[in-house]
PDB file of C-alpha atoms in Angstrom:
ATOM      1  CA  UNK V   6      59.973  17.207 -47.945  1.00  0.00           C
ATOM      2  CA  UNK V   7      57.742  16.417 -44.791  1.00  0.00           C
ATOM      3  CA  UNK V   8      56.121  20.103 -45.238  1.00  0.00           C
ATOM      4  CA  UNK V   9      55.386  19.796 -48.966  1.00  0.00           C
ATOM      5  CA  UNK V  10      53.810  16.735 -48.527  1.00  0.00           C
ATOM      6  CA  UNK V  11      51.892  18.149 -46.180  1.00  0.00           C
ATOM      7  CA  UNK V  12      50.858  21.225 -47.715  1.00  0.00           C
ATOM      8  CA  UNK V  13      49.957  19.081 -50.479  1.00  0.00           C
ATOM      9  CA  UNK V  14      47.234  17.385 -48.103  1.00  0.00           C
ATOM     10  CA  UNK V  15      46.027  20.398 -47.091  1.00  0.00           C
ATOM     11  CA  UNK V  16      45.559  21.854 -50.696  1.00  0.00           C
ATOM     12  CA  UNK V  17      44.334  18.741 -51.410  1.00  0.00           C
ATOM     13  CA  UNK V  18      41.701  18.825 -48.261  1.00  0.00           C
ATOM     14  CA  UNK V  19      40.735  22.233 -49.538  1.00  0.00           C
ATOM     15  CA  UNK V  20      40.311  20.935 -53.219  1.00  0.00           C
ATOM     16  CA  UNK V  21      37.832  18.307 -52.130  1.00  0.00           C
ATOM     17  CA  UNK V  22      35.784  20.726 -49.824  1.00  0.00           C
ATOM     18  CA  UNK V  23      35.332  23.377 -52.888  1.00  0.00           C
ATOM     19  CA  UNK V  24      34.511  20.042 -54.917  1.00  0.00           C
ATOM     20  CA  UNK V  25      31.843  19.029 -51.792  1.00  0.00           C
ATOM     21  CA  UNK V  26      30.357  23.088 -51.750  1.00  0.00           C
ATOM     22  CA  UNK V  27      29.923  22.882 -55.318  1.00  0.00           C
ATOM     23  CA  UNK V  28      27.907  19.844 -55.441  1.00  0.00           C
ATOM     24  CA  UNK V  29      25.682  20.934 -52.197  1.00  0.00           C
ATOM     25  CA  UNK V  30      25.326  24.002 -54.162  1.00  0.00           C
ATOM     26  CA  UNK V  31      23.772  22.283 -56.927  1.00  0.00           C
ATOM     27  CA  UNK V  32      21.552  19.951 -55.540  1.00  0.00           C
ATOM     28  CA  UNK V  33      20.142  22.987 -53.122  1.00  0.00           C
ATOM     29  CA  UNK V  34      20.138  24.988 -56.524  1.00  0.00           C
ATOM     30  CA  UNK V  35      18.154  22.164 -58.162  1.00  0.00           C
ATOM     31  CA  UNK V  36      15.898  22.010 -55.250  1.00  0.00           C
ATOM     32  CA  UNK V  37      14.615  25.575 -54.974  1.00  0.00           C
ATOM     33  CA  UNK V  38      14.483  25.279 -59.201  1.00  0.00           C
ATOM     34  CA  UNK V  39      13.013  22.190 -59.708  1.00  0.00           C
ATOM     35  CA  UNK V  40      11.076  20.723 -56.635  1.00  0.00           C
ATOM     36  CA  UNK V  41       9.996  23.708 -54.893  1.00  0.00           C
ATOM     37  CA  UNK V  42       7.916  24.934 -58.073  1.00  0.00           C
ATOM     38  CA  UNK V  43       6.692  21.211 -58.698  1.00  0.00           C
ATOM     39  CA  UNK V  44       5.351  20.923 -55.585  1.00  0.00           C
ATOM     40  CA  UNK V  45       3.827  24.615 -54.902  1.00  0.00           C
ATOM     41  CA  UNK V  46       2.293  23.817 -58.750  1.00  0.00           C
ATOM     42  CA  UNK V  47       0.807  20.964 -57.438  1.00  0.00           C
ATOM     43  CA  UNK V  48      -0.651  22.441 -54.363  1.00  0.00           C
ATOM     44  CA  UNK V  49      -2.173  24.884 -56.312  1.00  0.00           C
ATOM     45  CA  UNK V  50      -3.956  22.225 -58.737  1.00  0.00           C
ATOM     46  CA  UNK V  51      -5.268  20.945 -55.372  1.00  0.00           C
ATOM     47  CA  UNK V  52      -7.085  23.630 -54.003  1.00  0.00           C
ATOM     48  CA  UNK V  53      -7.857  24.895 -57.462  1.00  0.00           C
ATOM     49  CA  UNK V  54      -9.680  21.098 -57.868  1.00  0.00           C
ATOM     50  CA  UNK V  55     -11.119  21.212 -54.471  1.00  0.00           C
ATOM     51  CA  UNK V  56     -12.631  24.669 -54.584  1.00  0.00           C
ATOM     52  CA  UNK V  57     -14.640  23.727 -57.695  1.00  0.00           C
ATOM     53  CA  UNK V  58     -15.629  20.093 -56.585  1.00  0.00           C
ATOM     54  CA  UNK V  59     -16.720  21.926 -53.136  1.00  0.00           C
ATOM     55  CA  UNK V  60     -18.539  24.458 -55.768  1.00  0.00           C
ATOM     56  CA  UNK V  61     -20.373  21.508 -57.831  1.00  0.00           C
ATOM     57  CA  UNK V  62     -21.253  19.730 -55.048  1.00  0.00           C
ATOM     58  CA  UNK V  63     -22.949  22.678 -53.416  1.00  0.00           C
ATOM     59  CA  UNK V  64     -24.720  23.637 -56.195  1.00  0.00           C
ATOM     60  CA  UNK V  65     -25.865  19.639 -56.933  1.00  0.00           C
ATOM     61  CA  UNK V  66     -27.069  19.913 -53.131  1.00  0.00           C
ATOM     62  CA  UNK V  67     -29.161  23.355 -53.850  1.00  0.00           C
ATOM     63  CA  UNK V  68     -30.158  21.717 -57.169  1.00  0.00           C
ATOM     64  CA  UNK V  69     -31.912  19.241 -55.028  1.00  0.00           C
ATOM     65  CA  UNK V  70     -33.254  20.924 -52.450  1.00  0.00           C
ATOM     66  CA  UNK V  71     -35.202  23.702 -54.858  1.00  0.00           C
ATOM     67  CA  UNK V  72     -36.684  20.519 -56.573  1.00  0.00           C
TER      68      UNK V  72
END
């Protein structure tokens, strides 16, 4: 009885560690799916916004100069 009970724990040990690499698994999943292209999106707006304020501005300061 002793050993079955025991086995029992262990299958139930292994249960909740396929339950815990499932759930890791998802959230890493969700974070290379979700997040990762958020966030390189949103770099990319930045520099895209920076290179043509840097652009406007330089051309405002040539504007000014030639006049």
């Amino acid at each position: 009885m002793t050993s079955h009970m025991s086995n029992l724990f262990i299958l139930d040990l292994f249960l909740v560690y396929i339950d815990y690499m499932k759930a890791s698994t998802f959230i890493f999943l969700k974070i290379i799916k979700v997040y990762i292209p958020k966030i390189l999106f949103f770099i990319y707006l930045k520099q895209l916004f920076c290179s043509f304020y840097h652009q406007s501005t330089k051309c405002f300061s040539i504007k000014n100069q030639m006049s």
